[in-house]
PDB file of C-alpha atoms in Angstrom:
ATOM      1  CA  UNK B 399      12.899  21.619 -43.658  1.00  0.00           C
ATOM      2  CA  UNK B 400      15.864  19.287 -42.914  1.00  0.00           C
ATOM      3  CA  UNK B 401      17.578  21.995 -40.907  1.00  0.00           C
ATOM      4  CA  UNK B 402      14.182  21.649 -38.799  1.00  0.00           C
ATOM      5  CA  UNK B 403      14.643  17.998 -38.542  1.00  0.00           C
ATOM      6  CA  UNK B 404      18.013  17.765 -37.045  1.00  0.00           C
ATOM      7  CA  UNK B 405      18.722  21.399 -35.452  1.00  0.00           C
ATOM      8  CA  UNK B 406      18.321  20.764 -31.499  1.00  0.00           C
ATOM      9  CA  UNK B 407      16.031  24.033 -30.526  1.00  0.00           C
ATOM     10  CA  UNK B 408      17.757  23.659 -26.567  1.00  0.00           C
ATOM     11  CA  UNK B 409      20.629  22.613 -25.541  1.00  0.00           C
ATOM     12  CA  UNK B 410      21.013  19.152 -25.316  1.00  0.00           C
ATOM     13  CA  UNK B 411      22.626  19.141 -21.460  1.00  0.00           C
ATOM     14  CA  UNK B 412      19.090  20.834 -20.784  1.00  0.00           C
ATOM     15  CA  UNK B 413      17.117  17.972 -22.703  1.00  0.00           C
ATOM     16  CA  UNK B 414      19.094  15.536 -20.893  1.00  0.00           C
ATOM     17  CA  UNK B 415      18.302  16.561 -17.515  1.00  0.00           C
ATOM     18  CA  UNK B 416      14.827  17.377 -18.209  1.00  0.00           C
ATOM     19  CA  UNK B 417      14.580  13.761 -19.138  1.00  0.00           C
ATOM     20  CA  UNK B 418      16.240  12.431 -15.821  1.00  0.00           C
ATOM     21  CA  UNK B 419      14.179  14.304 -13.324  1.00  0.00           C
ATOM     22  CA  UNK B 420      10.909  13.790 -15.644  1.00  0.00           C
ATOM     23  CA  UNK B 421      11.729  10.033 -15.014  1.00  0.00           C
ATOM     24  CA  UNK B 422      12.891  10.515 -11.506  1.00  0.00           C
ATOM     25  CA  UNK B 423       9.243  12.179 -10.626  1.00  0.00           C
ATOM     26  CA  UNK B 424       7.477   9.614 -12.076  1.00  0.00           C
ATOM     27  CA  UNK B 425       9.584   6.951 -10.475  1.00  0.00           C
ATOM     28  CA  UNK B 426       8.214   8.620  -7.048  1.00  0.00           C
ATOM     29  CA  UNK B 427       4.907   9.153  -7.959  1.00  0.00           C
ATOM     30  CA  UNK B 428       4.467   5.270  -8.701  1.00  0.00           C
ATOM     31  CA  UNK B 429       6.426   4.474  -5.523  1.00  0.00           C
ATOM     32  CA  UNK B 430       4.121   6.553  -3.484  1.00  0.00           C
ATOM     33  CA  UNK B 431       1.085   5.032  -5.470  1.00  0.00           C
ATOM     34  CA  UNK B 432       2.205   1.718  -4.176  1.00  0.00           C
ATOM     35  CA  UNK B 433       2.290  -1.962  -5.490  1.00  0.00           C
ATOM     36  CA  UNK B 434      -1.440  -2.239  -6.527  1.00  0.00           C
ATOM     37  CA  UNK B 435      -1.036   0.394  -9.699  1.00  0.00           C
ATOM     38  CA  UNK B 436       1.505  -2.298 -10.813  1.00  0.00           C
ATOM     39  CA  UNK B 437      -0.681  -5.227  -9.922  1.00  0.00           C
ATOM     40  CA  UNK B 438      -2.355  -4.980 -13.125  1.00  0.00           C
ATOM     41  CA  UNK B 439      -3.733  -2.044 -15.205  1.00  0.00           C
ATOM     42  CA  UNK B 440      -7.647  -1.739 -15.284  1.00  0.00           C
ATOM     43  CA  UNK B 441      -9.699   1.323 -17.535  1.00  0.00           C
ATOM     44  CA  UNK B 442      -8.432   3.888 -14.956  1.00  0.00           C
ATOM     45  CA  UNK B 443      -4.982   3.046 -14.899  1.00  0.00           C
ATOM     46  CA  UNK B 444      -4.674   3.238 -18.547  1.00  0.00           C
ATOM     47  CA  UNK B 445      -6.163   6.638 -18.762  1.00  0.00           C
ATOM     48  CA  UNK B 446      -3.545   7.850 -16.451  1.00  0.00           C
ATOM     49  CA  UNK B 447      -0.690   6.500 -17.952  1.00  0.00           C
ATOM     50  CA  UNK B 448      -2.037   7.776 -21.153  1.00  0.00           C
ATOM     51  CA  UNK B 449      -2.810  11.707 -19.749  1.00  0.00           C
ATOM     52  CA  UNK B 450       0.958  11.038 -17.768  1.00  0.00           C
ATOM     53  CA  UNK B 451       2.664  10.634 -21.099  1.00  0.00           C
ATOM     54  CA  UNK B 452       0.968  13.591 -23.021  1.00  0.00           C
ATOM     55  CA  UNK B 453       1.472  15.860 -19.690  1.00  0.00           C
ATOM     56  CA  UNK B 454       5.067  15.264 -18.953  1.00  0.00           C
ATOM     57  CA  UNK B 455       6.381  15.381 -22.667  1.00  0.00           C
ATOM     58  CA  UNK B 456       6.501  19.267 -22.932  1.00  0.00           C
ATOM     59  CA  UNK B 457       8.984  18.940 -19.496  1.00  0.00           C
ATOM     60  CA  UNK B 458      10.886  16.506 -21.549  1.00  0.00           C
ATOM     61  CA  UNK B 459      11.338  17.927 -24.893  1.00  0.00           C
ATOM     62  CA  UNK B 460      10.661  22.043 -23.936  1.00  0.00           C
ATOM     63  CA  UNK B 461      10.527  23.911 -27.024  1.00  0.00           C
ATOM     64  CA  UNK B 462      12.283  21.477 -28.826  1.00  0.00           C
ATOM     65  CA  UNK B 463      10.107  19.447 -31.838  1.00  0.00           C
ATOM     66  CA  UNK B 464      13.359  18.624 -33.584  1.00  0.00           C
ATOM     67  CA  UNK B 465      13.782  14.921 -34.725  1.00  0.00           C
ATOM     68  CA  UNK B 466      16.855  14.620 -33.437  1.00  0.00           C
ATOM     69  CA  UNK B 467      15.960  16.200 -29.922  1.00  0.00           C
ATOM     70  CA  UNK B 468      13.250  13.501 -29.496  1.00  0.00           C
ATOM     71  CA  UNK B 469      15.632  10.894 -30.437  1.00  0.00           C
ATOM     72  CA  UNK B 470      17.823  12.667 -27.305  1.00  0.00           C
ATOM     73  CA  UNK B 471      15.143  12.596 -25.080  1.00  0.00           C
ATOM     74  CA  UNK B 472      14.106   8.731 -25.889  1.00  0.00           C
ATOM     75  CA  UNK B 473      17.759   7.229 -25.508  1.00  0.00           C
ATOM     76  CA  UNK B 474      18.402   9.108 -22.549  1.00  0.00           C
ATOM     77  CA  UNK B 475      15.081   8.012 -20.735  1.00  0.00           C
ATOM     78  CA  UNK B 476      16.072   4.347 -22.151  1.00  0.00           C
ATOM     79  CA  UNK B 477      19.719   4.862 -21.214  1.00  0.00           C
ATOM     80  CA  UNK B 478      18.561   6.308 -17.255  1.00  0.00           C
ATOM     81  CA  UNK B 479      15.769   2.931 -17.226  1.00  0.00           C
ATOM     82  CA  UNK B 480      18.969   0.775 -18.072  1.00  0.00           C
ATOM     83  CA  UNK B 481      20.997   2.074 -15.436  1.00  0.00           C
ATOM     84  CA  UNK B 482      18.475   2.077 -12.663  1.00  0.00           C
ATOM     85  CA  UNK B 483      17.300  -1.387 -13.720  1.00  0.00           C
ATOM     86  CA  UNK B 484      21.297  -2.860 -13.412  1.00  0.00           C
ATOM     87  CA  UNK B 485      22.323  -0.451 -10.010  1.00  0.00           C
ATOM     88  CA  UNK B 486      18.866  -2.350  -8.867  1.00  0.00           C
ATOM     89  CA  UNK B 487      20.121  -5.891  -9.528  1.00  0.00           C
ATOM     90  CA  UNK B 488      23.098  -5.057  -7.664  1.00  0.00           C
ATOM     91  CA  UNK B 489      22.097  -3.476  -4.730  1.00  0.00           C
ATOM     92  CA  UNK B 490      19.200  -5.105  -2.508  1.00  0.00           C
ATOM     93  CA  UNK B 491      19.328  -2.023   0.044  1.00  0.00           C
ATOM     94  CA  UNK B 492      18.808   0.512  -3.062  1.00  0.00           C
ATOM     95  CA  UNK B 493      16.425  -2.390  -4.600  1.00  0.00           C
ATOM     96  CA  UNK B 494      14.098  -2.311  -1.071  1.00  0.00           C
ATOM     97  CA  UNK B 495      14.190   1.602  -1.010  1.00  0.00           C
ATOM     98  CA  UNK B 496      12.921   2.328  -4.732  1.00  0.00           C
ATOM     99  CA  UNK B 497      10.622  -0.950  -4.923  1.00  0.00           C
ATOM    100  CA  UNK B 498       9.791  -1.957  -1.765  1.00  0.00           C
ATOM    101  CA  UNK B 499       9.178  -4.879  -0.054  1.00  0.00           C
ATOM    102  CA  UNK B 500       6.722  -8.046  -0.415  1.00  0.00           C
ATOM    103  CA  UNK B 501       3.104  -7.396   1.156  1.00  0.00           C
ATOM    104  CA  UNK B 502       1.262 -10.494   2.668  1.00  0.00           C
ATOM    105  CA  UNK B 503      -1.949 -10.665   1.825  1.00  0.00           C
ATOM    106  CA  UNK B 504      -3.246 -13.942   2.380  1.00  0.00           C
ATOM    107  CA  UNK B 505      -1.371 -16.208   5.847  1.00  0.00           C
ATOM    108  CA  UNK B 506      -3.331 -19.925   6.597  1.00  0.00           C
ATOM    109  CA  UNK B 507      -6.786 -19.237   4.342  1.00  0.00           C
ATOM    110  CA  UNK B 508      -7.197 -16.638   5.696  1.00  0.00           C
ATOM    111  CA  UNK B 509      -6.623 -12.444   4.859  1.00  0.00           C
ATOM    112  CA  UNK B 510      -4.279 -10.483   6.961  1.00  0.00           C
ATOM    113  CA  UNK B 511      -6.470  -7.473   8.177  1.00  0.00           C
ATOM    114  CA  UNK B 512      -6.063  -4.570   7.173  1.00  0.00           C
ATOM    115  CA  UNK B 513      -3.776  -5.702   3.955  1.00  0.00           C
ATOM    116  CA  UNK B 514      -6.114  -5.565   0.716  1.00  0.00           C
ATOM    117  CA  UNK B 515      -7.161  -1.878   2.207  1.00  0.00           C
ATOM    118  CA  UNK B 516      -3.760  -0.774   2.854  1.00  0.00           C
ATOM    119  CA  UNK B 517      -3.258  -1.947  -1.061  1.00  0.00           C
ATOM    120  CA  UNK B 518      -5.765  -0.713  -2.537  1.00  0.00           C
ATOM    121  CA  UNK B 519      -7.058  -4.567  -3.576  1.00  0.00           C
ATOM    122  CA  UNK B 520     -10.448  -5.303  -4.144  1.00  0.00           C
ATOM    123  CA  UNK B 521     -10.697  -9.118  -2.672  1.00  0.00           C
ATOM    124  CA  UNK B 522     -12.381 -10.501  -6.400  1.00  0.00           C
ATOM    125  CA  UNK B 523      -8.751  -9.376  -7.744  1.00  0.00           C
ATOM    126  CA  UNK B 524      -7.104 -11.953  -4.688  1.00  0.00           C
ATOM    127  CA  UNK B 525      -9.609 -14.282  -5.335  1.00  0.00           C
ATOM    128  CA  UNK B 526      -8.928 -14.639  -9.471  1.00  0.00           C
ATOM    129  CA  UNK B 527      -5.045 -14.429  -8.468  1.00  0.00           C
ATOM    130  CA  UNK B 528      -6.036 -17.682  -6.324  1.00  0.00           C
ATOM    131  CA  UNK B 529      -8.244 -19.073  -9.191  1.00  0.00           C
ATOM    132  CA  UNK B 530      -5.553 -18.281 -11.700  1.00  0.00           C
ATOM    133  CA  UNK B 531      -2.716 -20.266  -9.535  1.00  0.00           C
ATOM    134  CA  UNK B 532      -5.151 -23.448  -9.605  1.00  0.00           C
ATOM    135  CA  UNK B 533      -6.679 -22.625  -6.680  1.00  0.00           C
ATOM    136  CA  UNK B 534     -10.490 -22.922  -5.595  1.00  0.00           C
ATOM    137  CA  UNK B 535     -10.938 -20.262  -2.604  1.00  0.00           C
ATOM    138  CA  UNK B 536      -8.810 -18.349   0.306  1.00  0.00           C
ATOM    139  CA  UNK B 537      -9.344 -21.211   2.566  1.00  0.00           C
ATOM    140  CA  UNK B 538      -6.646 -23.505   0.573  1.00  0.00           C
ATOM    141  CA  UNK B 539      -4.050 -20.486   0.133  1.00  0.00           C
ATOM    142  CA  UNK B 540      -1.224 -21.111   3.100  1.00  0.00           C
ATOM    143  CA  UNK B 541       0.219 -17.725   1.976  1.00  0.00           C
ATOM    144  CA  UNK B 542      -0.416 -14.810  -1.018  1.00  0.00           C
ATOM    145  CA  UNK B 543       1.707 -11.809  -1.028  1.00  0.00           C
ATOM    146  CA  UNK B 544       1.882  -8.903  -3.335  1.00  0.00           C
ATOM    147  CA  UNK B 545       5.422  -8.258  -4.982  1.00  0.00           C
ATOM    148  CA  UNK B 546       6.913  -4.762  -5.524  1.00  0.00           C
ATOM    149  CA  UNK B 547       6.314  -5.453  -9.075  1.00  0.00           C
ATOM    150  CA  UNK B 548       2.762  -5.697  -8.246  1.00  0.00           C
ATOM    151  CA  UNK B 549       2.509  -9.556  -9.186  1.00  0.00           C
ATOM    152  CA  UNK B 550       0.042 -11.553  -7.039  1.00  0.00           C
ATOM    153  CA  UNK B 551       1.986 -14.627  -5.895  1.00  0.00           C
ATOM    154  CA  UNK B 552      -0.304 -17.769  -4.272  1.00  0.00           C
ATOM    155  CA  UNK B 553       1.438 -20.586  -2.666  1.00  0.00           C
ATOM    156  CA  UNK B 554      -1.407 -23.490  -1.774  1.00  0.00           C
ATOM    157  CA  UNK B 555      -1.674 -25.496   1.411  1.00  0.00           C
ATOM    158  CA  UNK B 556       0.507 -28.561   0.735  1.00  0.00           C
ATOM    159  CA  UNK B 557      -2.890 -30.866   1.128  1.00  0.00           C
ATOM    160  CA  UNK B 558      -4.487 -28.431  -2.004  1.00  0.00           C
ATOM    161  CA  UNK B 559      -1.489 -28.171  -4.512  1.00  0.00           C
ATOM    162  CA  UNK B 560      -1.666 -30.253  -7.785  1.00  0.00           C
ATOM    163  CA  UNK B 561       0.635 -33.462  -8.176  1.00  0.00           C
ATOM    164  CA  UNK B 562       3.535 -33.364  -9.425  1.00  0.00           C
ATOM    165  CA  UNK B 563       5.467 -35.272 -11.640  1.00  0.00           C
ATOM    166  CA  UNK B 564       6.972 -36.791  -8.617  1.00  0.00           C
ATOM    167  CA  UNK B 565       4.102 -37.379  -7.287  1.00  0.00           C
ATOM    168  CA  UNK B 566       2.700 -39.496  -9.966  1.00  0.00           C
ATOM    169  CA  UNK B 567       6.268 -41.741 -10.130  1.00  0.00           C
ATOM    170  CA  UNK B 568       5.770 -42.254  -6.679  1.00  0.00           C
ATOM    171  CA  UNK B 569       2.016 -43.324  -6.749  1.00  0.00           C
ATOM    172  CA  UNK B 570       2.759 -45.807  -9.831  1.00  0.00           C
ATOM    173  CA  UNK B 571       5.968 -46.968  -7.553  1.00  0.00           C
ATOM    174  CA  UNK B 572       3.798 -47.743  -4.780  1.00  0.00           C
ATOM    175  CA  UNK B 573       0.707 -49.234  -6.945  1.00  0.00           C
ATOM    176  CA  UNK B 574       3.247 -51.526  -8.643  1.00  0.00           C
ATOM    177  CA  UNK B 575       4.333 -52.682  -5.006  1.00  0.00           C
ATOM    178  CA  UNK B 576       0.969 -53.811  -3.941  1.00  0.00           C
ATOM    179  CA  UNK B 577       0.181 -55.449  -7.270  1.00  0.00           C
ATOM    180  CA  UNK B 578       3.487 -57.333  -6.463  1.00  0.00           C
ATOM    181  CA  UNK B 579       2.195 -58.294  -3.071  1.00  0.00           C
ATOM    182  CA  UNK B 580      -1.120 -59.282  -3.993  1.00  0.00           C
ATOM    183  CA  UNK B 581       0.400 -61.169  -6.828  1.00  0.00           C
ATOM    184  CA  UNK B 582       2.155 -63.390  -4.106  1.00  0.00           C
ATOM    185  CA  UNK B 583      -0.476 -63.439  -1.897  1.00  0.00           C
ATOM    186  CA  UNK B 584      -3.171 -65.101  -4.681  1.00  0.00           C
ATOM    187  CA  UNK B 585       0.651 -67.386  -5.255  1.00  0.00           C
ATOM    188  CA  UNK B 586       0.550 -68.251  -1.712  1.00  0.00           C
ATOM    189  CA  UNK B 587      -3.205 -69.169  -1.729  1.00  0.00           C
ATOM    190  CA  UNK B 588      -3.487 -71.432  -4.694  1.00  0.00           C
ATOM    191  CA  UNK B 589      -4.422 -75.077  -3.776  1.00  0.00           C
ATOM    192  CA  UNK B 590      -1.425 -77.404  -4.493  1.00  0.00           C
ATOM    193  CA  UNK B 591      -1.755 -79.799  -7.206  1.00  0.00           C
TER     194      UNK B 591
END
């Protein structure tokens, strides 16, 4: 039994590069899928990650269902993931090739044509991104682009954003002023005794 545990059934070169070009392949495949299967994960995505995982384990582990040939197989998929995520950090160019690049969505209220069907976006999922980021509709949205990371980002129209701390300060500045000024106004209009 413990000999089962622990004896690696291939060779553990093999397991390791069955591990790198199982996560290579499914580094493409998302690529090609595009930003919207990152945007967020509904029934459908779920299911596929799910059938993904149980289909590409036998290419990872091959005839192996040793303990310690798993444990291979995880820390060199976690090891691979490590590396690409740092070399990525490092290196825009390499960052813009495996990620991609920002997609607008959303320029002056209103949608760039052509850009939620090129995504794959249904426009209730742009309009609860807009919702969620305080937002009413499209119209008050100067700009909404989809990251490679498939986040949503909204940036309002100046006129539609929330105040700010700043803001506020600013407002209570200026309110103080005029209560100053009419202050010595109702000074300057009393009747002199």
């Amino acid at each position: 039994m413990w000999h089962d545990l622990v004896a690696v059934q291939i060779p553990i070169v093999e397991k390791v590069l069955r591990t790198i070009a199982v996560y290579a392949l499914i580094l493409v495949l998302f690529r090609l899928a595009g930003k919207r299967g990152l945007a967020g994960l509904n029934t459908f995505d779920m299911v596929v990650v799910f059938l993904l995982s149980n289909v590409v384990q036998n290419a990872i582990i091959g005839n192996d269902n040793s303990l310690l040939g798993g444990a291979i197989g995880a820390v060199t998929l976690v090891a691979v993931n490590s590396a690409v995520t740092r070399w990525l950090s490092r290196d825009p160019r390499a960052a813009r090739i495996l990620e991609g690049t920002a997609t607008t969505v959303v320029k002056d209220g209103r949608l760039v044509p052509g850009a939620l069907h090129d995504l794959a976006l249904r426009p209730s999922e742009l309009e609860h991104a807009v919702r969620i980021q305080n937002g009413d509709d499209l119209g008050q949205v100067a700009r909404a682009r989809l990251e490679p990371d498939g986040q949503l980002l909204v940036t309002l129209k100046k006129t539609d954003q929330s105040a700010t701390r700043g803001d506020v300060e600013d407002l209570r500045r200026r309110l103080e002023e005029i209560e100053r000024l009419l202050t010595a106004i109702a000074a300057d209009r009393r009747p002199p005794r």
